Amino acid sequence: MSVADGAVRRSRAVAGEALRREAIEAAAELLVSAGPQALTMRRVATAIGASTTVLYTVFGGKDGVADALYREGFERLRARLEAVVAADPLVRLHELAHAYRRSALTDRSFYAVMFERAVPGYEPGPESLEVARASLAVLVDAVRDAMAAGLLGGDDPEPVARLLHAAAHGAVSLEISGHLEGEGALRCFRELTAAAFAASARPAAR
Amino acid sequence: MSVADGAVRRSRAVAGEALRREAIEAAAELLVSAGPQALTMRRVATAIGASTTVLYTVFGGKDGVADALYREGFERLRARLEAVVAADPLVRLHELAHAYRRSALTDRSFYAVMFERAVPGYEPGPESLEVARASLAVLVDAVRDAMAAGLLGGDDPEPVARLLHAAAHGAVSLEISGHLEGEGALRCFRELTAAAFAASARPAAR
DNA sequence: GAAGATCGATAACGTTGTTTTTTATTGGGA
DNA sequence: TCCCAATAAAAAACAACGTTATCGATCTTC
């Protein structure tokens, strides 16, 4: 319990953190390039030139890897949403919706980990769900701006953001599940998000 | 290639069909009672008192079992939707939406096979997707009735039914993924389906 | 410098989906 | 009636998976 001990513990911790990042990136690469099926402990281990044992000390098990990918996926989604810029709040909201769809269709395997249960045993705990929720803060902010500008009704942006999310998510989910074909998928997405916007614009009408 | 030969083949075919039904029911029981994780070829085989080999002759592999469960799930959903009766077309549509949600929340494991990709390797082929689409014919019929009664705009019920499905599905999917808590989940579902109804009522407004 | 602890690699275990081998059964011809 | 060929299921084997136990090696500390 000396100073050196603390330093050692810290150095090991940062080494472990570097290894953790490396493993997460390898796992993400595997996930994206070969799908959730290819995400095995052995493959991740060999991808970082290590054995499976270290993955168990760092992640605890496959659930830990899945959890890291879950958060990584929402982190990437947040980056994509934050990249959306538009002066008009309503335009921004529309573009956020389309960014959400694009993100899901592009990173299908990540989406599968995040919203389908692509890693058999795993389901996110409360903390990971909170991370997921926080990554949609951009959406909440945009709704707040639109409310402040008088473009959306109401004063609590959270439930409205959830409604918009559910709208976008519903169309995207059906599209990914194969129930909507290319042309109709985009139209369904547009119509449903527009419907959610319209409903949010006049909350007294519900 | 005699007549007897045909009879034998037929008798073997009906025996295989009976076995198939038995296996599907055992698999469904396993799926519902213990989740997608517990759905293994060995367990299904022992549940029907047979060996795994027969499952491979009947279903071809685990994908075949998953496909059978996929169709079975949509069949059960259809039965639930068809059980909804209401004189007023709009009331009927609302109750169909709630029946959809109830069905998803009740048979979560089936829902996982149908809309999440709970069986790792499997994804439905075109024929199975068609079966799935057909099971929502009740919804299309109800939309058609509402249009005929002048309660919904437009003349093509299919895209409107898809919109309503996407609305209900979006809220349910987020709820099942853990992103909506009990109280807010139902409210989000109600608001989104209401928004879809409202948008369908005046299609010129979009 | 030596004792002790800690961490990672190797190897093993149990289980999975799938395939191969073997065994039993069954229909058809001499 | 008896035997053979074909067929289907059972038993066993195989590769790969998640996970855990064993065993060196390295590194801190006295």
CSV table of C-alpha atoms (C1' of nucleotides) in Angstrom, one decimal:
chain,number,residue,atom,x,y,z
A,1,MET,CA,0.0,0.0,0.0
A,2,SER,CA,2.9,2.3,-0.7
A,3,VAL,CA,3.2,5.0,-3.3
A,4,ALA,CA,4.9,2.6,-5.7
A,5,ASP,CA,2.2,0.2,-5.2
A,6,GLY,CA,-0.3,2.7,-6.4
A,7,ALA,CA,1.9,3.6,-9.3
A,8,VAL,CA,2.1,-0.1,-10.3
A,9,ARG,CA,-1.5,-0.6,-9.9
A,10,ARG,CA,-2.1,2.5,-12.1
A,11,SER,CA,0.4,1.4,-14.7
A,12,ARG,CA,-1.2,-2.0,-14.9
A,13,ALA,CA,-4.5,-0.4,-15.1
A,14,VAL,CA,-3.5,1.8,-18.0
A,15,ALA,CA,-2.0,-1.2,-19.7
A,16,GLY,CA,-5.2,-3.1,-19.2
A,17,GLU,CA,-7.1,-0.1,-20.5
A,18,ALA,CA,-5.0,-0.1,-23.7
A,19,LEU,CA,-5.6,-3.8,-24.1
A,20,ARG,CA,-9.2,-3.2,-23.5
A,21,ARG,CA,-9.4,-0.6,-26.2
A,22,GLU,CA,-7.5,-2.9,-28.6
A,23,ALA,CA,-9.8,-5.8,-27.9
A,24,ILE,CA,-12.9,-3.7,-28.4
A,25,GLU,CA,-11.7,-2.4,-31.7
A,26,ALA,CA,-10.8,-5.9,-32.8
A,27,ALA,CA,-14.2,-7.1,-31.7
A,28,ALA,CA,-15.9,-4.2,-33.5
A,29,GLU,CA,-14.0,-5.0,-36.7
A,30,LEU,CA,-15.0,-8.6,-36.5
A,31,LEU,CA,-18.6,-7.7,-35.8
A,32,VAL,CA,-18.8,-5.3,-38.7
A,33,SER,CA,-16.9,-7.3,-41.2
A,34,ALA,CA,-18.3,-10.8,-40.5
A,35,GLY,CA,-21.4,-10.3,-38.4
A,36,PRO,CA,-22.4,-11.2,-34.9
A,37,GLN,CA,-21.9,-14.9,-35.7
A,38,ALA,CA,-18.2,-14.4,-36.1
A,39,LEU,CA,-17.8,-12.7,-32.8
A,40,THR,CA,-16.1,-15.4,-30.8
A,41,MET,CA,-13.8,-15.1,-27.8
A,42,ARG,CA,-11.1,-17.1,-29.6
A,43,ARG,CA,-11.2,-14.9,-32.7
A,44,VAL,CA,-11.1,-11.7,-30.7
A,45,ALA,CA,-8.2,-13.1,-28.8
A,46,THR,CA,-6.2,-14.1,-31.8
A,47,ALA,CA,-7.0,-10.8,-33.5
A,48,ILE,CA,-5.1,-9.0,-30.7
A,49,GLY,CA,-2.4,-11.6,-30.6
A,50,ALA,CA,-3.4,-12.9,-27.2
A,51,SER,CA,-5.1,-15.8,-25.6
A,52,THR,CA,-8.7,-16.0,-24.5
A,53,THR,CA,-7.7,-15.9,-20.8
A,54,VAL,CA,-6.9,-12.2,-20.9
A,55,LEU,CA,-10.3,-11.4,-22.3
A,56,TYR,CA,-11.8,-13.0,-19.2
A,57,THR,CA,-9.7,-10.9,-16.9
A,58,VAL,CA,-10.5,-7.7,-18.8
A,59,PHE,CA,-14.2,-8.3,-19.8
A,60,GLY,CA,-15.2,-11.1,-17.4
A,61,GLY,CA,-16.7,-13.1,-20.3
A,62,LYS,CA,-18.5,-12.8,-23.6
A,63,ASP,CA,-21.2,-10.7,-22.0
A,64,GLY,CA,-18.6,-8.2,-21.1
A,65,VAL,CA,-17.4,-8.0,-24.7
A,66,ALA,CA,-21.0,-7.6,-25.8
A,67,ASP,CA,-21.6,-4.9,-23.3
A,68,ALA,CA,-18.5,-3.0,-24.5
A,69,LEU,CA,-19.7,-3.3,-28.1
A,70,TYR,CA,-23.2,-2.2,-27.0
A,71,ARG,CA,-21.8,1.0,-25.6
A,72,GLU,CA,-19.4,1.4,-28.5
A,73,GLY,CA,-22.3,1.2,-30.8
A,74,PHE,CA,-24.2,3.9,-29.0
A,75,GLU,CA,-21.1,6.0,-28.9
A,76,ARG,CA,-20.8,5.7,-32.7
A,77,LEU,CA,-24.5,6.6,-33.1
A,78,ARG,CA,-24.0,9.6,-30.9
A,79,ALA,CA,-21.1,10.7,-33.1
A,80,ARG,CA,-23.2,10.5,-36.2
A,81,LEU,CA,-26.0,12.4,-34.6
A,82,GLU,CA,-23.7,15.1,-33.3
A,83,ALA,CA,-22.3,15.5,-36.8
A,84,VAL,CA,-25.7,16.7,-37.9
A,85,VAL,CA,-25.9,20.5,-38.2
A,86,ALA,CA,-28.8,22.6,-39.3
A,87,ALA,CA,-29.9,26.1,-38.4
A,88,ASP,CA,-33.6,25.4,-38.4
A,89,PRO,CA,-34.6,23.2,-35.4
A,90,LEU,CA,-37.2,21.3,-37.4
A,91,VAL,CA,-34.8,20.7,-40.3
A,92,ARG,CA,-32.3,19.5,-37.8
A,93,LEU,CA,-34.8,17.0,-36.3
A,94,HIS,CA,-35.6,15.6,-39.8
A,95,GLU,CA,-31.9,15.2,-40.5
A,96,LEU,CA,-31.3,13.6,-37.2
A,97,ALA,CA,-34.0,11.1,-38.0
A,98,HIS,CA,-32.4,10.3,-41.4
A,99,ALA,CA,-29.0,10.1,-39.7
A,100,TYR,CA,-30.4,7.5,-37.3
A,101,ARG,CA,-31.7,5.5,-40.2
A,102,ARG,CA,-28.5,5.7,-42.1
A,103,SER,CA,-26.5,4.7,-39.1
A,104,ALA,CA,-28.6,1.7,-38.5
A,105,LEU,CA,-28.5,0.6,-42.1
A,106,THR,CA,-24.7,1.2,-42.4
A,107,ASP,CA,-23.7,-0.5,-39.1
A,108,ARG,CA,-26.3,-3.2,-39.2
A,109,SER,CA,-24.2,-5.5,-37.0
A,110,PHE,CA,-23.9,-2.9,-34.3
A,111,TYR,CA,-27.5,-2.2,-34.6
A,112,ALA,CA,-28.1,-5.9,-34.1
A,113,VAL,CA,-26.2,-5.8,-30.9
A,114,MET,CA,-27.9,-2.6,-29.7
A,115,PHE,CA,-31.5,-3.4,-30.5
A,116,GLU,CA,-31.8,-7.0,-31.5
A,117,ARG,CA,-30.2,-9.4,-29.2
A,118,ALA,CA,-27.5,-10.5,-31.5
A,119,VAL,CA,-25.2,-11.8,-28.8
A,120,PRO,CA,-27.1,-14.7,-27.4
A,121,GLY,CA,-26.6,-14.4,-23.7
A,122,TYR,CA,-26.3,-10.7,-23.4
A,123,GLU,CA,-28.8,-8.1,-22.5
A,124,PRO,CA,-27.8,-4.6,-21.3
A,125,GLY,CA,-27.9,-3.8,-17.6
A,126,PRO,CA,-29.2,-0.5,-16.2
A,127,GLU,CA,-25.9,1.3,-16.6
A,128,SER,CA,-25.6,0.4,-20.2
A,129,LEU,CA,-29.1,1.4,-20.8
A,130,GLU,CA,-28.3,4.7,-19.3
A,131,VAL,CA,-25.3,5.1,-21.6
A,132,ALA,CA,-27.7,4.3,-24.5
A,133,ARG,CA,-30.2,6.9,-23.3
A,134,ALA,CA,-27.4,9.5,-22.9
A,135,SER,CA,-26.3,9.0,-26.4
A,136,LEU,CA,-29.6,10.3,-27.6
A,137,ALA,CA,-29.2,13.6,-25.8
A,138,VAL,CA,-28.6,15.3,-29.1
A,139,LEU,CA,-32.2,14.4,-30.0
A,140,VAL,CA,-33.5,15.7,-26.8
A,141,ASP,CA,-31.6,19.0,-27.2
A,142,ALA,CA,-32.9,19.4,-30.7
A,143,VAL,CA,-36.5,18.9,-29.5
A,144,ARG,CA,-35.9,21.4,-26.7
A,145,ASP,CA,-34.7,23.9,-29.3
A,146,ALA,CA,-37.7,23.3,-31.5
A,147,MET,CA,-39.9,23.8,-28.5
A,148,ALA,CA,-38.2,27.0,-27.5
A,149,ALA,CA,-38.7,28.3,-31.1
A,150,GLY,CA,-42.3,27.5,-30.9
A,151,LEU,CA,-42.1,24.8,-33.6
A,152,LEU,CA,-43.1,22.0,-31.4
A,153,GLY,CA,-45.7,22.1,-28.6
A,154,GLY,CA,-45.3,21.1,-25.0
A,155,ASP,CA,-42.4,21.9,-22.6
A,156,ASP,CA,-40.9,18.6,-21.7
A,157,PRO,CA,-38.6,17.5,-24.5
A,158,GLU,CA,-37.9,14.0,-23.2
A,159,PRO,CA,-41.2,12.2,-24.1
A,160,VAL,CA,-41.3,13.9,-27.5
A,161,ALA,CA,-37.8,12.8,-28.2
A,162,ARG,CA,-38.7,9.3,-27.2
A,163,LEU,CA,-41.7,9.4,-29.5
A,164,LEU,CA,-39.6,10.5,-32.5
A,165,HIS,CA,-37.1,7.8,-31.6
A,166,ALA,CA,-39.8,5.2,-31.6
A,167,ALA,CA,-41.1,6.4,-34.9
A,168,ALA,CA,-37.8,6.3,-36.6
A,169,HIS,CA,-36.9,3.0,-34.9
A,170,GLY,CA,-40.1,1.3,-35.9
A,171,ALA,CA,-39.6,1.9,-39.6
A,172,VAL,CA,-36.0,1.1,-39.5
A,173,SER,CA,-36.6,-2.1,-37.5
A,174,LEU,CA,-39.2,-3.4,-40.0
A,175,GLU,CA,-36.9,-2.5,-42.8
A,176,ILE,CA,-34.0,-4.4,-41.3
A,177,SER,CA,-36.2,-7.3,-40.5
A,178,GLY,CA,-37.0,-7.6,-44.2
A,179,HIS,CA,-40.6,-6.5,-44.0
A,180,LEU,CA,-40.2,-3.4,-46.1
A,181,GLU,CA,-38.7,-3.3,-49.5
A,182,GLY,CA,-36.3,-0.6,-50.6
A,183,GLU,CA,-38.7,1.9,-52.1
A,184,GLY,CA,-41.5,1.4,-49.5
A,185,ALA,CA,-39.1,1.4,-46.7
A,186,LEU,CA,-38.0,4.9,-47.2
A,187,ARG,CA,-41.5,6.1,-47.7
A,188,CYS,CA,-42.7,4.3,-44.6
A,189,PHE,CA,-39.9,5.9,-42.6
A,190,ARG,CA,-40.7,9.4,-44.0
A,191,GLU,CA,-44.4,9.0,-43.3
A,192,LEU,CA,-44.0,7.7,-39.8
A,193,THR,CA,-41.5,10.3,-38.7
A,194,ALA,CA,-43.6,13.0,-40.3
A,195,ALA,CA,-46.6,11.7,-38.4
A,196,ALA,CA,-44.7,11.9,-35.2
A,197,PHE,CA,-43.6,15.4,-35.9
A,198,ALA,CA,-47.1,16.4,-36.7
A,199,ALA,CA,-48.4,14.9,-33.5
A,200,SER,CA,-45.7,16.7,-31.5
A,201,ALA,CA,-46.5,20.0,-33.1
A,202,ARG,CA,-50.0,20.0,-31.7
A,203,PRO,CA,-49.9,18.0,-28.5
A,204,ALA,CA,-53.3,19.3,-27.4
A,205,ALA,CA,-54.9,17.4,-30.3
A,206,ARG,CA,-54.2,14.0,-28.8
B,1,MET,CA,-42.6,-46.6,-58.8
B,2,SER,CA,-45.7,-48.7,-58.3
B,3,VAL,CA,-49.0,-47.7,-56.6
B,4,ALA,CA,-47.9,-49.3,-53.4
B,5,ASP,CA,-44.7,-47.4,-53.6
B,6,GLY,CA,-46.6,-44.2,-53.7
B,7,ALA,CA,-48.8,-45.3,-50.8
B,8,VAL,CA,-45.7,-46.0,-48.8
B,9,ARG,CA,-44.2,-42.7,-49.7
B,10,ARG,CA,-47.4,-41.0,-48.7
B,11,SER,CA,-47.7,-42.9,-45.4
B,12,ARG,CA,-44.1,-42.0,-44.6
B,13,ALA,CA,-44.8,-38.4,-45.5
B,14,VAL,CA,-47.7,-38.2,-43.1
B,15,ALA,CA,-45.6,-39.8,-40.4
B,16,GLY,CA,-43.0,-37.3,-41.1
B,17,GLU,CA,-45.6,-34.5,-40.9
B,18,ALA,CA,-46.8,-35.7,-37.6
B,19,LEU,CA,-43.3,-35.9,-36.3
B,20,ARG,CA,-42.7,-32.4,-37.7
B,21,ARG,CA,-45.7,-31.0,-35.8
B,22,GLU,CA,-44.6,-32.7,-32.6
B,23,ALA,CA,-41.1,-31.3,-33.0
B,24,ILE,CA,-42.4,-27.8,-33.7
B,25,GLU,CA,-44.5,-27.9,-30.6
B,26,ALA,CA,-41.7,-29.2,-28.4
B,27,ALA,CA,-39.4,-26.5,-29.8
B,28,ALA,CA,-42.1,-23.8,-29.2
B,29,GLU,CA,-42.5,-25.1,-25.6
B,30,LEU,CA,-38.7,-24.9,-25.1
B,31,LEU,CA,-38.6,-21.4,-26.7
B,32,VAL,CA,-41.4,-20.1,-24.5
B,33,SER,CA,-40.5,-21.7,-21.3
B,34,ALA,CA,-36.7,-21.3,-21.3
B,35,GLY,CA,-35.9,-18.7,-24.0
B,36,PRO,CA,-34.0,-18.8,-27.3
B,37,GLN,CA,-30.8,-19.9,-25.5
B,38,ALA,CA,-32.4,-23.1,-24.5
B,39,LEU,CA,-33.4,-24.0,-28.0
B,40,THR,CA,-30.9,-26.6,-28.9
B,41,MET,CA,-31.2,-29.5,-31.4
B,42,ARG,CA,-30.4,-32.0,-28.7
B,43,ARG,CA,-33.1,-30.7,-26.3
B,44,VAL,CA,-35.7,-30.7,-29.0
B,45,ALA,CA,-34.8,-34.2,-30.0
B,46,THR,CA,-34.9,-35.6,-26.4
B,47,ALA,CA,-38.2,-33.7,-25.8
B,48,ILE,CA,-39.8,-35.7,-28.6
B,49,GLY,CA,-38.0,-38.9,-27.6
B,50,ALA,CA,-35.9,-39.1,-30.7
B,51,SER,CA,-32.3,-38.5,-31.7
B,52,THR,CA,-31.0,-35.4,-33.4
B,53,THR,CA,-30.6,-37.1,-36.7
B,54,VAL,CA,-34.3,-37.1,-37.4
B,55,LEU,CA,-34.4,-33.4,-36.9
B,56,TYR,CA,-31.9,-33.1,-39.7
B,57,THR,CA,-34.0,-35.2,-42.1
B,58,VAL,CA,-37.2,-33.3,-41.2
B,59,PHE,CA,-35.9,-29.7,-40.8
B,60,GLY,CA,-32.5,-29.8,-42.6
B,61,GLY,CA,-30.8,-28.1,-39.7
B,62,LYS,CA,-31.4,-25.6,-36.9
B,63,ASP,CA,-32.2,-23.0,-39.4
B,64,GLY,CA,-35.2,-25.2,-40.5
B,65,VAL,CA,-36.4,-25.4,-36.9
B,66,ALA,CA,-36.0,-21.6,-36.5
B,67,ASP,CA,-37.9,-21.1,-39.8
B,68,ALA,CA,-40.7,-23.3,-38.5
B,69,LEU,CA,-40.9,-21.3,-35.3
B,70,TYR,CA,-40.8,-18.1,-37.2
B,71,ARG,CA,-43.9,-19.1,-39.2
B,72,GLU,CA,-45.5,-20.6,-36.1
B,73,GLY,CA,-45.0,-17.2,-34.3
B,74,PHE,CA,-46.7,-15.3,-37.1
B,75,GLU,CA,-49.4,-17.9,-37.1
B,76,ARG,CA,-50.0,-17.3,-33.4
B,77,LEU,CA,-49.9,-13.5,-34.0
B,78,ARG,CA,-52.5,-13.9,-36.7
B,79,ALA,CA,-54.8,-15.9,-34.4
B,80,ARG,CA,-54.6,-13.1,-31.8
B,81,LEU,CA,-55.3,-10.4,-34.3
B,82,GLU,CA,-58.2,-12.4,-35.8
B,83,ALA,CA,-59.7,-12.7,-32.3
B,84,VAL,CA,-60.2,-9.0,-32.2
B,85,VAL,CA,-63.7,-8.0,-33.0
B,86,ALA,CA,-65.2,-4.5,-33.0
B,87,ALA,CA,-68.0,-2.9,-35.0
B,88,ASP,CA,-66.4,0.5,-35.6
B,89,PRO,CA,-63.4,0.2,-37.9
B,90,LEU,CA,-61.3,2.7,-36.1
B,91,VAL,CA,-61.9,1.1,-32.7
B,92,ARG,CA,-61.0,-2.2,-34.3
B,93,LEU,CA,-57.7,-0.7,-35.6
B,94,HIS,CA,-56.9,0.6,-32.1
B,95,GLU,CA,-57.6,-2.8,-30.6
B,96,LEU,CA,-55.6,-4.5,-33.2
B,97,ALA,CA,-52.6,-2.3,-32.3
B,98,HIS,CA,-53.0,-3.2,-28.6
B,99,ALA,CA,-53.4,-6.8,-29.5
B,100,TYR,CA,-50.1,-6.6,-31.4
B,101,ARG,CA,-48.4,-5.1,-28.3
B,102,ARG,CA,-49.9,-7.6,-26.0
B,103,SER,CA,-48.9,-10.5,-28.2
B,104,ALA,CA,-45.3,-9.2,-28.4
B,105,LEU,CA,-45.0,-8.7,-24.6
B,106,THR,CA,-46.6,-12.1,-23.9
B,107,ASP,CA,-44.7,-14.2,-26.3
B,108,ARG,CA,-41.5,-12.4,-26.0
B,109,SER,CA,-39.4,-15.3,-27.1
B,110,PHE,CA,-41.4,-15.8,-30.2
B,111,TYR,CA,-41.2,-12.1,-30.9
B,112,ALA,CA,-37.4,-12.4,-30.5
B,113,VAL,CA,-37.4,-15.1,-33.2
B,114,MET,CA,-39.7,-13.1,-35.5
B,115,PHE,CA,-38.2,-9.6,-35.2
B,116,GLU,CA,-34.9,-9.8,-33.4
B,117,ARG,CA,-32.6,-12.4,-34.6
B,118,ALA,CA,-32.7,-14.7,-31.6
B,119,VAL,CA,-31.6,-17.8,-33.5
B,120,PRO,CA,-28.0,-16.9,-34.4
B,121,GLY,CA,-27.7,-18.2,-37.9
B,122,TYR,CA,-31.2,-17.8,-39.1
B,123,GLU,CA,-32.9,-15.1,-41.2
B,124,PRO,CA,-36.2,-15.6,-43.0
B,125,GLY,CA,-36.2,-16.3,-46.7
B,126,PRO,CA,-38.6,-14.7,-49.1
B,127,GLU,CA,-41.3,-17.4,-48.6
B,128,SER,CA,-41.2,-17.0,-44.8
B,129,LEU,CA,-41.4,-13.2,-45.2
B,130,GLU,CA,-44.4,-13.7,-47.3
B,131,VAL,CA,-46.0,-15.9,-44.6
B,132,ALA,CA,-45.3,-13.1,-42.2
B,133,ARG,CA,-46.8,-10.5,-44.5
B,134,ALA,CA,-49.9,-12.6,-45.0
B,135,SER,CA,-50.4,-12.9,-41.3
B,136,LEU,CA,-51.0,-9.2,-41.1
B,137,ALA,CA,-53.8,-9.4,-43.6
B,138,VAL,CA,-56.3,-8.7,-40.8
B,139,LEU,CA,-54.7,-5.3,-40.3
B,140,VAL,CA,-54.9,-4.6,-44.1
B,141,ASP,CA,-58.6,-5.6,-44.1
B,142,ALA,CA,-59.4,-3.4,-41.1
B,143,VAL,CA,-57.7,-0.4,-42.8
B,144,ARG,CA,-59.7,-1.2,-46.0
B,145,ASP,CA,-62.9,-1.2,-44.0
B,146,ALA,CA,-62.0,2.1,-42.4
B,147,MET,CA,-61.2,3.6,-45.8
B,148,ALA,CA,-64.5,2.4,-47.1
B,149,ALA,CA,-66.3,4.0,-44.2
B,150,GLY,CA,-64.5,7.3,-44.9
B,151,LEU,CA,-62.6,7.2,-41.6
B,152,LEU,CA,-59.2,7.0,-43.2
B,153,GLY,CA,-58.1,8.8,-46.3
B,154,GLY,CA,-56.6,7.2,-49.4
B,155,ASP,CA,-57.6,4.1,-51.3
B,156,ASP,CA,-54.7,1.7,-51.0
B,157,PRO,CA,-54.8,0.0,-47.6
B,158,GLU,CA,-51.4,-1.7,-47.8
B,159,PRO,CA,-49.1,1.2,-47.2
B,160,VAL,CA,-51.3,2.6,-44.5
B,161,ALA,CA,-51.3,-0.8,-42.8
B,162,ARG,CA,-47.6,-0.9,-43.0
B,163,LEU,CA,-47.4,2.5,-41.4
B,164,LEU,CA,-49.6,1.5,-38.5
B,165,HIS,CA,-47.5,-1.7,-38.1
B,166,ALA,CA,-44.3,0.3,-38.1
B,167,ALA,CA,-45.8,2.7,-35.5
B,168,ALA,CA,-46.9,-0.1,-33.2
B,169,HIS,CA,-43.7,-2.0,-33.8
B,170,GLY,CA,-41.4,0.9,-33.0
B,171,ALA,CA,-42.9,1.5,-29.6
B,172,VAL,CA,-43.0,-2.2,-28.8
B,173,SER,CA,-39.4,-2.8,-30.0
B,174,LEU,CA,-38.0,0.0,-27.8
B,175,GLU,CA,-40.1,-1.2,-24.9
B,176,ILE,CA,-38.7,-4.7,-25.2
B,177,SER,CA,-35.2,-3.4,-25.7
B,178,GLY,CA,-35.5,-1.8,-22.3
B,179,HIS,CA,-35.4,1.8,-23.5
B,180,LEU,CA,-38.9,2.6,-22.2
B,181,GLU,CA,-40.1,2.0,-18.7
B,182,GLY,CA,-43.5,0.6,-17.9
B,183,GLU,CA,-45.5,3.8,-17.6
B,184,GLY,CA,-43.8,5.7,-20.4
B,185,ALA,CA,-43.8,2.6,-22.7
B,186,LEU,CA,-47.6,2.4,-22.9
B,187,ARG,CA,-47.8,6.2,-23.3
B,188,CYS,CA,-45.3,6.2,-26.1
B,189,PHE,CA,-47.2,3.3,-27.8
B,190,ARG,CA,-50.5,5.2,-27.5
B,191,GLU,CA,-49.1,8.4,-28.8
B,192,LEU,CA,-47.2,6.9,-31.7
B,193,THR,CA,-50.1,4.8,-32.9
B,194,ALA,CA,-52.4,7.8,-32.5
B,195,ALA,CA,-50.0,9.9,-34.6
B,196,ALA,CA,-50.0,7.2,-37.3
B,197,PHE,CA,-53.8,7.1,-37.2
B,198,ALA,CA,-54.0,10.9,-37.4
B,199,ALA,CA,-51.6,11.0,-40.3
B,200,SER,CA,-53.5,8.3,-42.2
B,201,ALA,CA,-56.8,10.1,-41.6
B,202,ARG,CA,-55.6,13.1,-43.7
B,203,PRO,CA,-53.1,11.8,-46.2
B,204,ALA,CA,-53.1,15.0,-48.2
B,205,ALA,CA,-51.5,16.8,-45.2
B,206,ARG,CA,-48.2,15.1,-45.6
C,1,DG,C1',19.1,-12.1,-4.1
C,2,DA,C1',15.1,-14.9,-2.7
C,3,DA,C1',10.2,-15.5,-1.5
C,4,DG,C1',5.7,-14.6,-3.0
C,5,DA,C1',2.1,-12.9,-5.7
C,6,DT,C1',0.1,-12.0,-10.1
C,7,DC,C1',-0.9,-12.5,-14.8
C,8,DG,C1',-1.1,-14.7,-19.3
C,9,DA,C1',-0.6,-18.9,-22.2
C,10,DT,C1',-1.6,-23.8,-22.8
C,11,DA,C1',-4.6,-27.3,-22.3
C,12,DA,C1',-8.7,-29.2,-20.8
C,13,DC,C1',-14.0,-29.7,-20.0
C,14,DG,C1',-18.7,-29.6,-21.2
C,15,DT,C1',-21.9,-28.3,-24.8
C,16,DT,C1',-23.3,-26.9,-29.3
C,17,DG,C1',-24.4,-27.8,-34.5
C,18,DT,C1',-23.5,-31.0,-37.8
C,19,DT,C1',-21.8,-35.3,-40.1
C,20,DT,C1',-20.4,-40.0,-40.4
C,21,DT,C1',-20.7,-44.7,-39.2
C,22,DT,C1',-23.4,-48.4,-37.8
C,23,DT,C1',-27.6,-50.9,-36.9
C,24,DA,C1',-32.3,-52.1,-37.4
C,25,DT,C1',-36.3,-52.4,-40.3
C,26,DT,C1',-38.9,-52.9,-44.3
C,27,DG,C1',-40.3,-53.8,-49.1
C,28,DG,C1',-39.6,-56.6,-53.3
C,29,DG,C1',-38.0,-60.7,-56.0
C,30,DA,C1',-36.4,-65.8,-56.4
D,1,DT,C1',-40.6,-68.4,-47.5
D,2,DC,C1',-36.3,-66.6,-47.5
D,3,DC,C1',-32.8,-63.3,-48.8
D,4,DC,C1',-31.1,-58.9,-50.4
D,5,DA,C1',-31.1,-54.2,-51.2
D,6,DA,C1',-32.5,-49.8,-49.7
D,7,DT,C1',-33.9,-46.6,-46.2
D,8,DA,C1',-34.2,-44.3,-41.9
D,9,DA,C1',-32.9,-43.7,-37.3
D,10,DA,C1',-29.6,-44.2,-33.5
D,11,DA,C1',-24.8,-43.9,-31.8
D,12,DA,C1',-20.8,-41.9,-32.1
D,13,DA,C1',-17.6,-38.8,-33.8
D,14,DC,C1',-15.9,-34.0,-35.2
D,15,DA,C1',-15.0,-29.2,-35.2
D,16,DA,C1',-15.9,-25.1,-32.8
D,17,DC,C1',-17.7,-22.6,-29.0
D,18,DG,C1',-17.6,-20.4,-24.0
D,19,DT,C1',-15.3,-21.2,-20.0
D,20,DT,C1',-12.1,-22.9,-16.4
D,21,DA,C1',-8.0,-25.2,-14.3
D,22,DT,C1',-3.1,-25.9,-14.5
D,23,DC,C1',1.3,-24.2,-15.1
D,24,DG,C1',5.3,-21.0,-16.2
D,25,DA,C1',7.1,-16.7,-16.2
D,26,DT,C1',7.5,-12.1,-14.7
D,27,DC,C1',7.6,-8.6,-11.4
D,28,DT,C1',7.3,-6.5,-6.7
D,29,DT,C1',8.9,-6.5,-2.1
D,30,DC,C1',11.6,-7.6,1.9
